[in-house]
Coordinates of C-alpha atoms in Angstrom, one line a residue:
M1 CA 116.2 104.9 83.5
K2 CA 119.0 105.4 81.1
T3 CA 121.8 107.7 81.6
I4 CA 122.2 109.9 78.8
Y5 CA 124.5 112.4 80.4
T6 CA 127.2 112.7 83.0
A7 CA 129.6 115.6 83.9
G8 CA 131.7 116.6 86.8
G9 CA 134.6 118.3 88.0
I10 CA 136.6 119.8 91.1
L11 CA 136.0 122.9 92.9
N12 CA 138.8 124.4 95.2
K13 CA 138.5 126.2 98.3
G14 CA 137.2 129.6 97.9
F15 CA 135.2 129.0 94.3
V16 CA 132.0 131.1 94.3
G17 CA 130.0 131.2 91.1
Q18 CA 127.7 129.2 88.6
I19 CA 128.4 126.2 86.4
S20 CA 125.9 125.5 83.8
Y21 CA 125.3 122.0 81.9
T22 CA 123.2 121.9 78.7
V23 CA 121.6 119.0 77.3
C24 CA 119.5 118.6 74.3
L25 CA 117.2 115.8 74.5
D26 CA 116.9 113.8 71.3
K27 CA 113.0 113.3 71.8
E28 CA 110.2 113.6 74.1
Y29 CA 110.4 111.6 77.5
H30 CA 107.9 110.8 80.4
E31 CA 110.5 110.5 83.2
M32 CA 113.6 112.3 84.0
D33 CA 116.0 112.2 87.3
I34 CA 118.8 114.8 87.4
A35 CA 121.2 113.8 90.1
F36 CA 123.9 115.8 91.9
T37 CA 126.7 114.9 94.2
F38 CA 129.7 116.4 96.0
D39 CA 132.1 115.7 98.6
K40 CA 133.6 117.4 101.4
Q41 CA 130.6 119.4 102.8
H42 CA 132.1 120.1 106.2
Y43 CA 135.6 120.0 107.8
T44 CA 136.3 116.4 109.2
D45 CA 139.3 117.8 111.5
I46 CA 139.6 121.2 113.3
T47 CA 143.1 121.7 112.7
E48 CA 145.4 124.3 114.6
E49 CA 146.3 125.7 111.2
L50 CA 142.5 126.2 110.6
K51 CA 141.8 127.7 113.9
A52 CA 144.8 130.1 113.0
E53 CA 143.4 131.0 109.6
L54 CA 139.8 131.6 111.3
T55 CA 141.4 133.9 113.9
A56 CA 143.3 135.8 111.6
A57 CA 140.5 136.3 109.3
C58 CA 138.2 137.7 112.2
E59 CA 141.0 140.1 113.2
G60 CA 141.8 141.1 109.8
E61 CA 138.9 141.2 107.6
Y62 CA 136.2 141.9 110.4
E63 CA 138.3 143.6 112.8
T64 CA 136.9 141.3 115.6
E65 CA 138.3 138.8 118.0
I66 CA 137.0 135.2 118.7
A67 CA 137.1 135.3 122.6
T68 CA 137.3 131.4 123.4
E69 CA 138.5 128.2 121.9
E70 CA 134.6 126.8 122.3
Q71 CA 133.7 129.7 119.8
I72 CA 136.4 128.8 117.3
N73 CA 135.6 125.4 117.4
S74 CA 131.8 126.1 117.1
A75 CA 132.4 128.5 114.0
I76 CA 134.5 125.8 112.3
A77 CA 132.0 122.9 113.0
G78 CA 129.5 125.3 111.4
M79 CA 131.2 125.9 108.1
K80 CA 130.0 124.1 104.9
T81 CA 130.3 123.9 101.2
E82 CA 127.1 125.4 99.7
I83 CA 126.0 124.2 96.3
H84 CA 122.2 124.7 95.0
T85 CA 120.8 123.2 92.0
I86 CA 118.4 124.8 89.5
A87 CA 117.0 123.2 86.5
T88 CA 115.2 124.7 83.4
M89 CA 113.7 123.3 80.2
N90 CA 113.4 125.2 76.9
D91 CA 114.4 128.4 79.2
N92 CA 111.4 127.9 81.7
F93 CA 112.4 127.1 85.3
I94 CA 111.2 123.5 86.3
G95 CA 112.9 123.3 89.4
G96 CA 115.4 124.1 92.1
I97 CA 116.8 122.2 95.3
H98 CA 118.2 124.6 98.3
K99 CA 118.5 121.8 100.7
Q100 CA 122.1 121.1 101.9
L101 CA 122.5 117.4 101.0
T102 CA 125.4 116.1 99.1
E103 CA 123.3 113.9 97.3
R104 CA 120.0 115.1 95.7
H105 CA 117.6 114.0 93.0
M106 CA 115.4 116.2 90.7
H107 CA 112.9 113.7 89.5
Y108 CA 109.9 114.4 87.0
S109 CA 107.4 112.0 86.1
T110 CA 103.9 112.1 85.2
E111 CA 103.1 110.4 88.7
Y112 CA 105.9 112.1 90.8
T113 CA 108.0 115.2 91.2
S114 CA 110.5 115.9 93.7
E115 CA 109.8 118.5 96.2
G116 CA 111.2 121.8 94.8
C117 CA 110.3 120.9 91.1
L118 CA 107.4 121.4 88.8
P119 CA 105.4 118.7 87.4
Q120 CA 105.9 118.4 84.0
E121 CA 103.4 116.7 81.2
S122 CA 106.4 116.1 79.0
L123 CA 110.1 116.3 79.1
H124 CA 111.7 117.7 75.9
G125 CA 113.9 120.3 74.2
V126 CA 116.9 121.6 76.0
I127 CA 117.6 121.0 79.6
R128 CA 120.0 123.3 81.4
L129 CA 121.3 122.3 84.8
T130 CA 122.8 125.2 87.0
L131 CA 125.0 124.6 90.0
V132 CA 124.9 127.8 92.1
V133 CA 128.1 127.6 94.2
F134 CA 128.0 130.0 97.2
N135 CA 130.9 128.6 99.4
V136 CA 133.5 125.8 99.1
I137 CA 135.6 125.2 101.9
L138 CA 138.1 122.6 100.9
D139 CA 140.4 122.1 97.8
D140 CA 139.5 119.2 95.5
T141 CA 135.9 119.1 96.2
H142 CA 134.7 116.7 93.8
Y143 CA 131.0 116.8 92.3
E144 CA 129.1 115.1 89.6
V145 CA 125.9 115.6 87.4
T146 CA 124.0 112.7 85.9
L147 CA 120.9 113.0 83.9
S148 CA 118.7 110.0 83.1
V149 CA 115.5 109.3 81.2
N150 CA 112.8 106.9 80.5
E151 CA 110.6 106.8 77.5
E152 CA 108.1 104.5 79.2
E153 CA 104.7 105.8 80.1
R154 CA 104.9 104.3 83.7
G155 CA 107.2 103.2 86.4
G156 CA 110.9 104.4 87.1
L157 CA 113.4 104.2 89.7
H158 CA 111.8 106.7 92.1
V159 CA 108.2 106.2 91.7

């Protein structure tokens, strides 16, 4: 597979929105892999500052109290950065991955297609990858998108 496009960025805590990348394929391909990775999915440390922030949010925004230290720790441990990926080809949906993985592939070939993706006879035209960001829990969350293709009829890294 040959990488033809790579992009990335940094998301900050609280970001919610969509980020789209558009790639015009220069010719028809028989295999394509769209890779997406990000870091900082969960908190690594439960700090006193984080506990105070959660408690204040519950009391202020939601007018409720967290009764125990165990509830606070459980709530923080359950928080995560959530980013979904959606791919289109020539404005037609060809796949989406909603699994909460920090590394995922949307793979298309004549022999294999990733779960959540629709088989394609050929890959050509305009590919658009949209990152749907529902929640970012930590500042400086890095992400990267890579699009790789193979013009060979058979084979590939993921087959």
